[in-house]
The first five atom37 places (N, CA, C, CB, O) and aatype in JSON, in Angstrom:
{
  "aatype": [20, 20, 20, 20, 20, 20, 20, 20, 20, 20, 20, 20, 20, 20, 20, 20, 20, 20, 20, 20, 20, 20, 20, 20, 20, 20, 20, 20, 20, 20, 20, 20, 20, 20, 20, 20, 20, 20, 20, 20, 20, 20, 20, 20, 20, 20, 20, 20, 20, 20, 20, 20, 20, 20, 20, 20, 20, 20, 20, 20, 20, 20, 20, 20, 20, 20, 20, 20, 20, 20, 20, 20, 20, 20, 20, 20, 20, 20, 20, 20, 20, 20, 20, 20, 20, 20, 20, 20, 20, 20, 20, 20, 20, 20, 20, 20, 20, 20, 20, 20, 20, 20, 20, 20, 20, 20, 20, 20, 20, 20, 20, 20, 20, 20, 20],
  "atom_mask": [
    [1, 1, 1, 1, 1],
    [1, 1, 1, 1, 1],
    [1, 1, 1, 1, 1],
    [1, 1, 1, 1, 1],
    [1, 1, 1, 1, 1],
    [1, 1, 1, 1, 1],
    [1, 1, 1, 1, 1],
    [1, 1, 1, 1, 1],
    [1, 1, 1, 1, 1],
    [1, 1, 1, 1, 1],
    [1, 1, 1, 1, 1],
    [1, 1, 1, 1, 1],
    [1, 1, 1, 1, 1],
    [1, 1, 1, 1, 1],
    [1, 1, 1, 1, 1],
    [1, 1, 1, 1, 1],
    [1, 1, 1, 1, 1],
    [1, 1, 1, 1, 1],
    [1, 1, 1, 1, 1],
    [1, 1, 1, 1, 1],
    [1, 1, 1, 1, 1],
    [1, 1, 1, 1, 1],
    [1, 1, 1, 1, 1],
    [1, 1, 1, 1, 1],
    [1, 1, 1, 1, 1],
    [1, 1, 1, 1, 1],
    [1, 1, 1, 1, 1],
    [1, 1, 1, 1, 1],
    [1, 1, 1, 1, 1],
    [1, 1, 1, 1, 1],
    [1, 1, 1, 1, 1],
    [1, 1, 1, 1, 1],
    [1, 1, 1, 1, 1],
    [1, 1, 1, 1, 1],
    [1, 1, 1, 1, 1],
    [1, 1, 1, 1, 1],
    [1, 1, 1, 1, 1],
    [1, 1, 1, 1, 1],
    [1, 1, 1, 1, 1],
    [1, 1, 1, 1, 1],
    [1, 1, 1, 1, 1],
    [1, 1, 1, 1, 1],
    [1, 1, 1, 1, 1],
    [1, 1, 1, 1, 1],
    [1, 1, 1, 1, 1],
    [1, 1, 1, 1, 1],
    [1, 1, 1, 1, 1],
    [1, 1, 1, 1, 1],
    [1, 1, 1, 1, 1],
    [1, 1, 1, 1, 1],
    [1, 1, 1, 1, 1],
    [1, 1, 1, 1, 1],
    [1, 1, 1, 1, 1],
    [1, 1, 1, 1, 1],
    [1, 1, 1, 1, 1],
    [1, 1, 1, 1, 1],
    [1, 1, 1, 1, 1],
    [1, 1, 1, 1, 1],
    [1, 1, 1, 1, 1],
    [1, 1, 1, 1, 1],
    [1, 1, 1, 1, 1],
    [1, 1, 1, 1, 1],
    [1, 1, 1, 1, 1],
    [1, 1, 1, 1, 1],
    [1, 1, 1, 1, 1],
    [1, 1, 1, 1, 1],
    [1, 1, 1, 1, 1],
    [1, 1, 1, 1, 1],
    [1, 1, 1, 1, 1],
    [1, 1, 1, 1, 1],
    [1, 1, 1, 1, 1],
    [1, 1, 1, 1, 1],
    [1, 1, 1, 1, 1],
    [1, 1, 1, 1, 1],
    [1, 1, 1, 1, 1],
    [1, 1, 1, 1, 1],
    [1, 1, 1, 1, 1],
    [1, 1, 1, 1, 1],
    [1, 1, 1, 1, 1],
    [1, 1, 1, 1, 1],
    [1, 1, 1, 1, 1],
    [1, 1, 1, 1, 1],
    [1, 1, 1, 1, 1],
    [1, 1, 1, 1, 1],
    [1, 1, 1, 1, 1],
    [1, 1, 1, 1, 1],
    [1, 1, 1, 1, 1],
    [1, 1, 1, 1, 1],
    [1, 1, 1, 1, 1],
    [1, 1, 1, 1, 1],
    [1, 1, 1, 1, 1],
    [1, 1, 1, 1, 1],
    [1, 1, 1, 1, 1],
    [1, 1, 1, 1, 1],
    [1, 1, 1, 1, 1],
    [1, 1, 1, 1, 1],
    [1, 1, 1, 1, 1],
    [1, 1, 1, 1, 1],
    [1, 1, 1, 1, 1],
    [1, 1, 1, 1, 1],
    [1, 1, 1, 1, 1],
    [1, 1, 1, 1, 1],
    [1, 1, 1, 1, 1],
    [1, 1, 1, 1, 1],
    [1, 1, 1, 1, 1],
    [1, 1, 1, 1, 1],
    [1, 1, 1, 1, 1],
    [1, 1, 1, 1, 1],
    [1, 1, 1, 1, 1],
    [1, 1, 1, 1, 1],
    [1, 1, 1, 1, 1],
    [1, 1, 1, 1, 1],
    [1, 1, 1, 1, 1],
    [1, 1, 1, 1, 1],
    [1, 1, 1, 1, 1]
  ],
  "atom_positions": [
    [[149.04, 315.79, -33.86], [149.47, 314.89, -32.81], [148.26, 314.24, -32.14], [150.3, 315.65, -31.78], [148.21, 313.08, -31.74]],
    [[147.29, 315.13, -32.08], [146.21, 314.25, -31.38], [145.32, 313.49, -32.4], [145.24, 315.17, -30.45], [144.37, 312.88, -31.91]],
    [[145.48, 313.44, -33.66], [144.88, 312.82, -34.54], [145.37, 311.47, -34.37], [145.03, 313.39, -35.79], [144.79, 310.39, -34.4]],
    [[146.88, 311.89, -34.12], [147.0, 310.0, -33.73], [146.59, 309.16, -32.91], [148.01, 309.52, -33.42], [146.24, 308.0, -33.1]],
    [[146.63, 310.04, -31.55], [146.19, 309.34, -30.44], [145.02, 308.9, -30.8], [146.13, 310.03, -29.25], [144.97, 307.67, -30.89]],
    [[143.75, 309.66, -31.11], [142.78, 309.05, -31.38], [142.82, 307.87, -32.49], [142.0, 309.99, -31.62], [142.28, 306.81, -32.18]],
    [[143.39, 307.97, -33.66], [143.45, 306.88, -34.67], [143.9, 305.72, -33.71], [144.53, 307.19, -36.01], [143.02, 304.93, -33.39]],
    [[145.28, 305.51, -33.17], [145.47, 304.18, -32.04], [144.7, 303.74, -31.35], [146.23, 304.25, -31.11], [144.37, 302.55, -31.33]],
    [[144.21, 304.73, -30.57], [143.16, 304.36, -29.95], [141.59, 304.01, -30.31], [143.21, 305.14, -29.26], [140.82, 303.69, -29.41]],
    [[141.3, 304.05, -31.2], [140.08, 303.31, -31.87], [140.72, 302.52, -32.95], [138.9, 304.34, -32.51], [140.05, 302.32, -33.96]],
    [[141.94, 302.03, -32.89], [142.71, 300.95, -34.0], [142.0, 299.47, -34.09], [144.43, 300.64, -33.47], [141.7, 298.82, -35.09]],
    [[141.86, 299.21, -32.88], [140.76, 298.01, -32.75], [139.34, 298.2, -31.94], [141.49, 296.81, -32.0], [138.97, 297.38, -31.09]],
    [[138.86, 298.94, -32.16], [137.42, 298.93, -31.71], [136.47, 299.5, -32.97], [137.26, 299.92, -30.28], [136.45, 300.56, -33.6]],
    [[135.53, 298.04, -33.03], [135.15, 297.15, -33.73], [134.08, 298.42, -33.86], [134.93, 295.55, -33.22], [133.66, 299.06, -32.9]],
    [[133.71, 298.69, -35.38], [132.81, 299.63, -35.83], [133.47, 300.79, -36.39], [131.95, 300.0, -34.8], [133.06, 301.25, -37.46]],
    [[134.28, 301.22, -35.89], [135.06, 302.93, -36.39], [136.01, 302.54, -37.95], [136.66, 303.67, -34.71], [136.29, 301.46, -38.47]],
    [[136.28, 303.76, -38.28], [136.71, 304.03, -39.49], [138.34, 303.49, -39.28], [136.43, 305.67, -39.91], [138.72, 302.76, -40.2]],
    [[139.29, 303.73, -38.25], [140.12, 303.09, -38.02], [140.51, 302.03, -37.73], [140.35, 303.39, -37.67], [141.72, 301.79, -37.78]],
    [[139.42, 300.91, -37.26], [139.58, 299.58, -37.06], [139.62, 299.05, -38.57], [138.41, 298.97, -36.11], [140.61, 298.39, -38.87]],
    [[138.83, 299.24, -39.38], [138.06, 298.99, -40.72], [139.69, 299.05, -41.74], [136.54, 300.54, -41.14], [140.1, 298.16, -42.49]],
    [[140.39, 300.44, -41.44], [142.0, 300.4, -41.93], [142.38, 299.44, -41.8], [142.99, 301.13, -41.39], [142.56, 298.58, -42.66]],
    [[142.68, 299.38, -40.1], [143.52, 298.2, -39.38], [143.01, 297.31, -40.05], [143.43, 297.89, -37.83], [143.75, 297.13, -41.01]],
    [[141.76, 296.33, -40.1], [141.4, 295.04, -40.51], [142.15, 294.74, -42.09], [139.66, 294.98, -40.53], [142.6, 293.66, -42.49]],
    [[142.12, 296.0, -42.8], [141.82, 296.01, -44.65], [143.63, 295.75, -44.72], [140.94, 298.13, -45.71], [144.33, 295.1, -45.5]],
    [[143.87, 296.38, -43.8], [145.85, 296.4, -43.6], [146.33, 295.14, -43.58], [146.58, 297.05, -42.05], [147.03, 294.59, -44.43]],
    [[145.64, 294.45, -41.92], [145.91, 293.08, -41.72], [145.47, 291.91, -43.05], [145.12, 292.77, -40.35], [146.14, 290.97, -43.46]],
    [[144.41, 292.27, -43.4], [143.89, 291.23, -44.31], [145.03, 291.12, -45.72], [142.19, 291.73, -44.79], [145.42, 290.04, -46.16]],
    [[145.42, 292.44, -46.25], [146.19, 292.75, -47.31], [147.28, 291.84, -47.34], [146.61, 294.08, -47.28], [147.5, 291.08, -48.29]],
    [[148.22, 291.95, -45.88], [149.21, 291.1, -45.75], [149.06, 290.01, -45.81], [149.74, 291.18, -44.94], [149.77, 289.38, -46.59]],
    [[147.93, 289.21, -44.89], [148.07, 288.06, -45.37], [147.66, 287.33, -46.09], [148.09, 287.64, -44.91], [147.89, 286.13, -45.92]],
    [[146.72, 287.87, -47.42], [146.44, 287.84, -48.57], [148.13, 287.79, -49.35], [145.38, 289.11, -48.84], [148.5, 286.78, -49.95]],
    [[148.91, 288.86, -49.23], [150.55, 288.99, -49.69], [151.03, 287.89, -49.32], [151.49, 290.14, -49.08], [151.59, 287.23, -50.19]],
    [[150.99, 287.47, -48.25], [151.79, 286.07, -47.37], [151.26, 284.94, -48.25], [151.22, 285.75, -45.45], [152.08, 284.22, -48.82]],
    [[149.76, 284.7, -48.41], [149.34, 283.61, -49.1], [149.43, 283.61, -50.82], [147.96, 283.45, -48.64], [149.16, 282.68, -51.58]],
    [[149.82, 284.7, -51.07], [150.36, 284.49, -52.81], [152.1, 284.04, -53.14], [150.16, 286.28, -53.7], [152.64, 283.34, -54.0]],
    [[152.55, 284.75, -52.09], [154.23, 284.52, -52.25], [154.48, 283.37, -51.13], [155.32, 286.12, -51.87], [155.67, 283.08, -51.04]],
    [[153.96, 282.95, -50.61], [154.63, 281.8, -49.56], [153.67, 280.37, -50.23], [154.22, 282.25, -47.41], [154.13, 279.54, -51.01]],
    [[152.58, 280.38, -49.8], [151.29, 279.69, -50.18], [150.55, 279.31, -49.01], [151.51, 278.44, -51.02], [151.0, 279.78, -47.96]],
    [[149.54, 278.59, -48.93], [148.94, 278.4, -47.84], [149.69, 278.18, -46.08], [148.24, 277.32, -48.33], [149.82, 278.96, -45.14]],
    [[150.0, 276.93, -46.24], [150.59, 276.73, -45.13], [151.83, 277.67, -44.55], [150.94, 275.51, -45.28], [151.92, 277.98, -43.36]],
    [[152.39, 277.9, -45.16], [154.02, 278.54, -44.99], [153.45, 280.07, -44.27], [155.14, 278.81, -46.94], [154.17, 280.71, -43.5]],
    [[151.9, 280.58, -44.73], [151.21, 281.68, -44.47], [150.51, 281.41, -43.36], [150.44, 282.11, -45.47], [150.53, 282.44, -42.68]],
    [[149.76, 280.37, -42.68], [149.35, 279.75, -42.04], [150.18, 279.66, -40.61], [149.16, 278.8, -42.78], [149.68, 279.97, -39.53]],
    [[151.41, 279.23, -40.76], [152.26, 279.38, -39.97], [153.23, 280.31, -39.32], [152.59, 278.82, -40.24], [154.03, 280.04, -38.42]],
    [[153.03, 281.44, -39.93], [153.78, 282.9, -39.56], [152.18, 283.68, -39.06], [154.82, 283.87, -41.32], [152.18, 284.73, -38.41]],
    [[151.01, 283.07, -39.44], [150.06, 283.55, -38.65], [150.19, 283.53, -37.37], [149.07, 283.07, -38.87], [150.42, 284.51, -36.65]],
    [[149.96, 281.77, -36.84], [149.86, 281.15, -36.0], [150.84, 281.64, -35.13], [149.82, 280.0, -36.32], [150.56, 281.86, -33.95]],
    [[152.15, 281.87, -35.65], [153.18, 282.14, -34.52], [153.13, 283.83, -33.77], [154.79, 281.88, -35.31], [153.36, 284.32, -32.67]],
    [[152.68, 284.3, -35.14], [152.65, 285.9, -34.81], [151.17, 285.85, -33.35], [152.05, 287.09, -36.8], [151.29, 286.37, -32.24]],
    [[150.09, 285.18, -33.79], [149.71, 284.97, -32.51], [149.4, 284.46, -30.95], [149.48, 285.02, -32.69], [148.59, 284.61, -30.04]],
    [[150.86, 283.63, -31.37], [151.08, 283.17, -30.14], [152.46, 284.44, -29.24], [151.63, 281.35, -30.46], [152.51, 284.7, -28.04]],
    [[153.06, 284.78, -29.97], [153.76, 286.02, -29.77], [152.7, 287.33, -29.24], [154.49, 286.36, -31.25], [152.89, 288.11, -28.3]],
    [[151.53, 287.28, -30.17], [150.77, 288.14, -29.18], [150.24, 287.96, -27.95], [149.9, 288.49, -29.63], [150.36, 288.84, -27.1]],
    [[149.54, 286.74, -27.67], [149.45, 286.12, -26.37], [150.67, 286.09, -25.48], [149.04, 284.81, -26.56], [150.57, 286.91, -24.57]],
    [[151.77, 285.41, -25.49], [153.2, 286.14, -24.95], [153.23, 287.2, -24.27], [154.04, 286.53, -25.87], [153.21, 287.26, -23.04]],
    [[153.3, 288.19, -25.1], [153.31, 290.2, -24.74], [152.05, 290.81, -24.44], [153.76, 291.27, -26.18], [151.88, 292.0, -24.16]],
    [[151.04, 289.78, -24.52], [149.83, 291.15, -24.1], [149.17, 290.14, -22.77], [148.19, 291.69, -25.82], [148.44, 290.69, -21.95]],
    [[149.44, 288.94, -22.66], [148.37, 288.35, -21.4], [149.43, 288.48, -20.35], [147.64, 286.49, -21.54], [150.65, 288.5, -20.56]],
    [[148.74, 288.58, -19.05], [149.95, 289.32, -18.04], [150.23, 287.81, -17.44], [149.33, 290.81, -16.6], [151.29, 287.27, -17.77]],
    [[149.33, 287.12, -16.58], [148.79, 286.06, -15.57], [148.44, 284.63, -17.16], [146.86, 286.95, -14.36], [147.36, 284.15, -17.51]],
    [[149.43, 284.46, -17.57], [149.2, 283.41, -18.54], [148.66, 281.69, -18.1], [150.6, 283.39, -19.24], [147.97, 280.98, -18.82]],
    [[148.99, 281.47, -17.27], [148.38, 280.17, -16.55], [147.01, 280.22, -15.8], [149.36, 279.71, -15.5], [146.38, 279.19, -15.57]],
    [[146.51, 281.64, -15.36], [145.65, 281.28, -15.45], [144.34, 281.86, -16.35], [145.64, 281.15, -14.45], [143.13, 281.64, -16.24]],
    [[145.07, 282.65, -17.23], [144.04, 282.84, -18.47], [144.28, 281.29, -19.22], [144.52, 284.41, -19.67], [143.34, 281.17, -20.0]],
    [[144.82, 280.54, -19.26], [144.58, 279.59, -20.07], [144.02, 278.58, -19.43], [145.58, 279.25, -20.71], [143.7, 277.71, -20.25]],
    [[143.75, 278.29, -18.32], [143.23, 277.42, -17.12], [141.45, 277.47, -17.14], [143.91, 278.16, -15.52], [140.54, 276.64, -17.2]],
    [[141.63, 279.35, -17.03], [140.18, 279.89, -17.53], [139.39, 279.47, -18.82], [140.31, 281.28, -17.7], [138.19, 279.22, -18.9]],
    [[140.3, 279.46, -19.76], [139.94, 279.54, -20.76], [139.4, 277.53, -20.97], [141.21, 280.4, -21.65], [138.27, 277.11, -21.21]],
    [[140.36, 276.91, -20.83], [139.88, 275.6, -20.72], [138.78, 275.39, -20.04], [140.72, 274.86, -20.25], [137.9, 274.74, -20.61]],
    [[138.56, 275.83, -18.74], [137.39, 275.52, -17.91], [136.35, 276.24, -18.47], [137.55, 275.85, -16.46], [135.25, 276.15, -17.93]],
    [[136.51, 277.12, -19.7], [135.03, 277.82, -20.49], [134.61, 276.97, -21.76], [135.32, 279.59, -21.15], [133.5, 276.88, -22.27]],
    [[135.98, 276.29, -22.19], [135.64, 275.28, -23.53], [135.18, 274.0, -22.92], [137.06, 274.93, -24.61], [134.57, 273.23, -23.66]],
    [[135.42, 273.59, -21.49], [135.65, 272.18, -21.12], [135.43, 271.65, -19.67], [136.97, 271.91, -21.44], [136.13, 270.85, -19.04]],
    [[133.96, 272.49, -19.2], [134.04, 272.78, -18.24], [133.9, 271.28, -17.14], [133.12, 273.89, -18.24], [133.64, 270.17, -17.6]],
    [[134.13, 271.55, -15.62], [134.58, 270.22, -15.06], [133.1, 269.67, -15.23], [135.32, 270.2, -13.36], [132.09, 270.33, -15.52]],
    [[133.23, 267.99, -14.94], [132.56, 267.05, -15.21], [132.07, 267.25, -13.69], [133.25, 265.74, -15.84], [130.87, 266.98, -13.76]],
    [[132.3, 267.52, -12.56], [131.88, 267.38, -11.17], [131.16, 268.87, -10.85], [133.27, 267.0, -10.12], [131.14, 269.42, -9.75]],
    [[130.79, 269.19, -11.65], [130.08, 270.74, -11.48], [128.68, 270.32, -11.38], [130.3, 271.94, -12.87], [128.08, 269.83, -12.33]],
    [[127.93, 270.58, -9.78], [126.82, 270.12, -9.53], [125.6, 271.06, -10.11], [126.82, 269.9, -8.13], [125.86, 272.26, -10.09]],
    [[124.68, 270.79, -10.48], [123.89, 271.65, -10.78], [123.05, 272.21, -9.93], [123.39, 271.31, -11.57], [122.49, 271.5, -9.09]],
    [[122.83, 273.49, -10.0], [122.82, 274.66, -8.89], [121.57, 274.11, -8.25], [122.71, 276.43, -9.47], [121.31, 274.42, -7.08]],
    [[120.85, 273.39, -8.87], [119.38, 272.66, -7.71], [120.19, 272.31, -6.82], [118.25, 271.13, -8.16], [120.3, 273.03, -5.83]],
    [[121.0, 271.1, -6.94], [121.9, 270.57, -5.97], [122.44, 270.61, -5.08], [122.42, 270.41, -6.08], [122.42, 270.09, -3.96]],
    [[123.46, 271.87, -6.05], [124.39, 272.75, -5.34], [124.0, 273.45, -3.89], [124.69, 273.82, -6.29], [124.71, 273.32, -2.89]],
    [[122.69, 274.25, -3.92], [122.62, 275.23, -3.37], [120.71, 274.73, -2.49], [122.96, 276.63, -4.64], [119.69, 274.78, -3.18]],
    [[120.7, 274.47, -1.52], [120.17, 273.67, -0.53], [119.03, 274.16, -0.65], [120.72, 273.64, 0.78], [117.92, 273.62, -0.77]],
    [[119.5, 275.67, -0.58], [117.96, 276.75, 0.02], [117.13, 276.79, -1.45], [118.48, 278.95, 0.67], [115.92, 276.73, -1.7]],
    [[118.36, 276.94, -2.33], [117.68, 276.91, -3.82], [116.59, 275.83, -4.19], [118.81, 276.68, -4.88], [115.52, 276.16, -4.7]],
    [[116.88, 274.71, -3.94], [116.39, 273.23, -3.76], [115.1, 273.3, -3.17], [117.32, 272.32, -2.84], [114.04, 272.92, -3.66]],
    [[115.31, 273.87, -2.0], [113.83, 273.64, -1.35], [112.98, 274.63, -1.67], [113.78, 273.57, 0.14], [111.8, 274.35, -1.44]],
    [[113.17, 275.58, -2.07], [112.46, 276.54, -2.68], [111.34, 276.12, -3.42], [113.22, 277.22, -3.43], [110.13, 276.34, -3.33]],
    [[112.3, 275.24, -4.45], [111.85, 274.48, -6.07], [110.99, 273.71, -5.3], [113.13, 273.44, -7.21], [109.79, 274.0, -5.34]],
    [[111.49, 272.47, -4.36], [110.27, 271.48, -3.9], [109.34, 272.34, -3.59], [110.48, 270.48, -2.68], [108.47, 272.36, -4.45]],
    [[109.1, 273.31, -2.42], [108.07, 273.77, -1.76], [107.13, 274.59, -3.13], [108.68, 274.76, -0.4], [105.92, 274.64, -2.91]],
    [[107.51, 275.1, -4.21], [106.86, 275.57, -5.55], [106.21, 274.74, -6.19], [107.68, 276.03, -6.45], [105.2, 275.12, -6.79]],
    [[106.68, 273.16, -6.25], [106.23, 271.91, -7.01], [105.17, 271.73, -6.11], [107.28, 270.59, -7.21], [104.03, 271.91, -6.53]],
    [[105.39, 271.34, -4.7], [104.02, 270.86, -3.95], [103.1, 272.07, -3.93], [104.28, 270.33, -2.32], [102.12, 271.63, -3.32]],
    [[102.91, 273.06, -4.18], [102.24, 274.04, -4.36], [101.3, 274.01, -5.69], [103.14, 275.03, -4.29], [100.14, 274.11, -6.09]],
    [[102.26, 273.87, -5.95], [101.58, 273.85, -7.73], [100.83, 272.65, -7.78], [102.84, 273.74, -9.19], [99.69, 272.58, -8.22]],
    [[101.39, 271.82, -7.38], [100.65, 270.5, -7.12], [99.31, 270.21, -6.34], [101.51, 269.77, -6.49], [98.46, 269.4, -6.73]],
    [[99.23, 270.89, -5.31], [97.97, 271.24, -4.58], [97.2, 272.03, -4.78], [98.05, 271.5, -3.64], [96.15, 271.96, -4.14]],
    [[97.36, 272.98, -5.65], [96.55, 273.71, -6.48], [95.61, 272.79, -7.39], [97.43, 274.6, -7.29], [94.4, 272.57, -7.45]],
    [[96.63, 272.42, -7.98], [96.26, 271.43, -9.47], [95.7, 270.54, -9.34], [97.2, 270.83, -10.25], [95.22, 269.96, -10.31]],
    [[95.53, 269.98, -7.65], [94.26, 268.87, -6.88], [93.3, 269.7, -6.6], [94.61, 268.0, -5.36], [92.17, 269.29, -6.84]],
    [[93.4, 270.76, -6.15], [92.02, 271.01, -5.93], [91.26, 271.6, -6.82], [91.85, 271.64, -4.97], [90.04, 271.73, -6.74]],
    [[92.13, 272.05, -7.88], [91.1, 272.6, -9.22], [90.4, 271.13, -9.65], [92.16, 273.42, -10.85], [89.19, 270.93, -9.56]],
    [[91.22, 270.31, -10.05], [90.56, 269.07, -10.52], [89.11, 268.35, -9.28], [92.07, 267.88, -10.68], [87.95, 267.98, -9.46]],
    [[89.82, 268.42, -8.36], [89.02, 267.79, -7.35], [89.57, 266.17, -7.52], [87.24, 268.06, -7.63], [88.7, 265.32, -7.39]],
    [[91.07, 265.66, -7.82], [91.14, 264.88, -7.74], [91.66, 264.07, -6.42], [91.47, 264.9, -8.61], [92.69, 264.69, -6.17]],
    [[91.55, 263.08, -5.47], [91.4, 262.61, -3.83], [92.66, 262.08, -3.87], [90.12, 261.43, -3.27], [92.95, 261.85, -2.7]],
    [[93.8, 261.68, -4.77], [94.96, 261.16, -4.59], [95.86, 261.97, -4.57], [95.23, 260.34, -5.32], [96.93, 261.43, -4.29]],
    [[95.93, 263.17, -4.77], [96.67, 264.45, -4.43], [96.8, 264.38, -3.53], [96.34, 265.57, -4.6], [96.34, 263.28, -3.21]],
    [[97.3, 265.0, -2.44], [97.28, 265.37, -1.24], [97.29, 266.9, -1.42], [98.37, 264.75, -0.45], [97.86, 267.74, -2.12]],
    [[96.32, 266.84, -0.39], [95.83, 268.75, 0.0], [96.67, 269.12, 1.04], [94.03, 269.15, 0.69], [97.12, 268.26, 1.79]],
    [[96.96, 270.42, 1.19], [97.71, 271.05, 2.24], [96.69, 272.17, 3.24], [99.0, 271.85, 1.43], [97.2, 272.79, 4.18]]
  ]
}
Protein backbone atom coordinates (compact mmCIF):
# COMPACT_ATOMS: atom_id res chain seq x y z
CA UNK A 1 0.00 0.00 0.00
CA UNK A 2 2.62 2.41 0.60
CA UNK A 3 4.46 1.48 -2.50
CA UNK A 4 1.75 3.21 -4.18
CA UNK A 5 1.58 6.21 -2.48
CA UNK A 6 5.01 6.76 -3.17
CA UNK A 7 4.86 5.60 -7.00
CA UNK A 8 1.80 8.57 -7.39
CA UNK A 9 3.49 10.64 -5.78
CA UNK A 10 6.74 10.88 -7.70
CA UNK A 11 4.39 10.07 -10.99
CA UNK A 12 5.43 13.42 -12.30
CA UNK A 13 8.50 14.60 -10.78
CA UNK A 14 10.87 14.98 -13.34
CA UNK A 15 14.06 12.63 -12.75
CA UNK A 16 12.61 9.44 -10.73
CA UNK A 17 12.03 6.04 -12.01
CA UNK A 18 8.25 6.65 -11.90
CA UNK A 19 7.93 9.72 -13.89
CA UNK A 20 10.21 7.96 -16.68
CA UNK A 21 7.01 5.01 -16.57
CA UNK A 22 4.54 7.76 -16.63
CA UNK A 23 6.32 9.61 -19.66
CA UNK A 24 7.15 5.93 -21.66
CA UNK A 25 3.10 5.20 -20.86
CA UNK A 26 2.00 8.62 -22.13
CA UNK A 27 4.28 8.57 -25.13
CA UNK A 28 3.12 4.78 -26.05
CA UNK A 29 -0.43 6.02 -26.41
CA UNK A 30 0.05 8.57 -28.39
CA UNK A 31 2.38 6.94 -30.59
CA UNK A 32 -1.05 4.15 -30.64
CA UNK A 33 -3.31 7.28 -31.37
CA UNK A 34 -0.95 8.36 -34.25
CA UNK A 35 -0.82 4.86 -36.07
CA UNK A 36 -4.65 4.06 -35.86
CA UNK A 37 -6.17 7.57 -36.15
CA UNK A 38 -3.19 9.50 -38.01
CA UNK A 39 -1.77 12.69 -37.33
CA UNK A 40 -4.32 15.18 -36.89
CA UNK A 41 -7.32 13.08 -35.58
CA UNK A 42 -4.25 12.31 -32.75
CA UNK A 43 -3.43 15.82 -32.53
CA UNK A 44 -6.79 16.65 -31.58
CA UNK A 45 -7.75 14.23 -28.72
CA UNK A 46 -4.33 15.59 -27.47
CA UNK A 47 -5.23 19.07 -27.53
CA UNK A 48 -8.61 18.47 -25.96
CA UNK A 49 -7.39 16.04 -23.30
CA UNK A 50 -5.35 19.16 -22.36
CA UNK A 51 -7.56 21.57 -22.22
CA UNK A 52 -9.72 19.20 -19.95
CA UNK A 53 -6.67 19.18 -17.83
CA UNK A 54 -6.48 22.86 -17.46
CA UNK A 55 -10.41 22.72 -16.67
CA UNK A 56 -9.89 20.25 -13.49
CA UNK A 57 -6.58 21.16 -12.19
CA UNK A 58 -6.35 25.30 -12.47
CA UNK A 59 -8.56 26.58 -9.60
CA UNK A 60 -8.64 30.76 -10.38
CA UNK A 61 -8.71 30.21 -14.34
CA UNK A 62 -8.99 33.93 -15.45
CA UNK A 63 -6.48 34.84 -13.77
CA UNK A 64 -3.92 32.20 -14.50
CA UNK A 65 -4.57 32.96 -18.02
CA UNK A 66 -4.40 36.85 -17.66
CA UNK A 67 -0.99 35.92 -15.94
CA UNK A 68 0.02 33.92 -18.31
CA UNK A 69 -0.60 36.46 -21.25
CA UNK A 70 1.03 39.27 -19.36
CA UNK A 71 4.33 36.70 -19.21
CA UNK A 72 4.11 35.97 -23.14
CA UNK A 73 2.96 39.65 -23.90
CA UNK A 74 3.85 41.80 -21.49
CA UNK A 75 2.09 45.52 -21.35
CA UNK A 76 3.52 48.04 -23.75
CA UNK A 77 3.18 50.91 -20.83
CA UNK A 78 5.53 49.10 -18.42
CA UNK A 79 8.03 51.87 -17.46
CA UNK A 80 11.39 50.90 -17.00
CA UNK A 81 12.43 50.65 -13.45
CA UNK A 82 15.07 53.81 -14.02
CA UNK A 83 11.87 55.60 -14.57
CA UNK A 84 9.70 53.91 -12.62
CA UNK A 85 11.30 54.27 -9.38
CA UNK A 86 12.64 58.02 -8.59
CA UNK A 87 15.12 57.12 -5.81
CA UNK A 88 16.40 54.38 -8.20
CA UNK A 89 17.00 57.16 -10.87
CA UNK A 90 18.88 59.38 -8.87
CA UNK A 91 21.02 57.01 -7.50
CA UNK A 92 22.12 56.11 -11.25
CA UNK A 93 22.56 60.02 -12.01
CA UNK A 94 24.49 60.76 -8.79
CA UNK A 95 26.91 57.29 -9.86
CA UNK A 96 27.28 58.78 -13.55
CA UNK A 97 28.41 62.28 -12.23
CA UNK A 98 30.75 60.52 -10.03
CA UNK A 99 32.22 58.44 -12.36
CA UNK A 100 32.38 61.29 -14.44
CA UNK A 101 34.40 63.44 -12.09
CA UNK A 102 36.66 60.95 -11.42
CA UNK A 103 37.31 60.36 -15.09
CA UNK A 104 38.13 64.44 -15.23
CA UNK A 105 40.37 64.43 -12.89
CA UNK A 106 42.36 61.38 -13.81
CA UNK A 107 42.61 62.86 -17.30
CA UNK A 108 43.05 66.39 -16.11
CA UNK A 109 40.64 67.31 -18.66
CA UNK A 110 39.01 71.46 -17.82
CA UNK A 111 35.57 70.76 -19.57
CA UNK A 112 34.46 68.26 -17.06
CA UNK A 113 33.21 69.74 -14.30
CA UNK A 114 34.84 68.92 -10.87
CA UNK A 115 32.86 68.48 -7.76
Amino acid sequence: MNDNRTFFKNMFKIGTPECAITCAIIAMVLALLFLLLGFWKMLLIAGLMLIGGFLGGVKNKREYISSLVNRLFPPKSTVPYKEKNDQIAQAIREAREKEASAQAEETGDPDEPNE
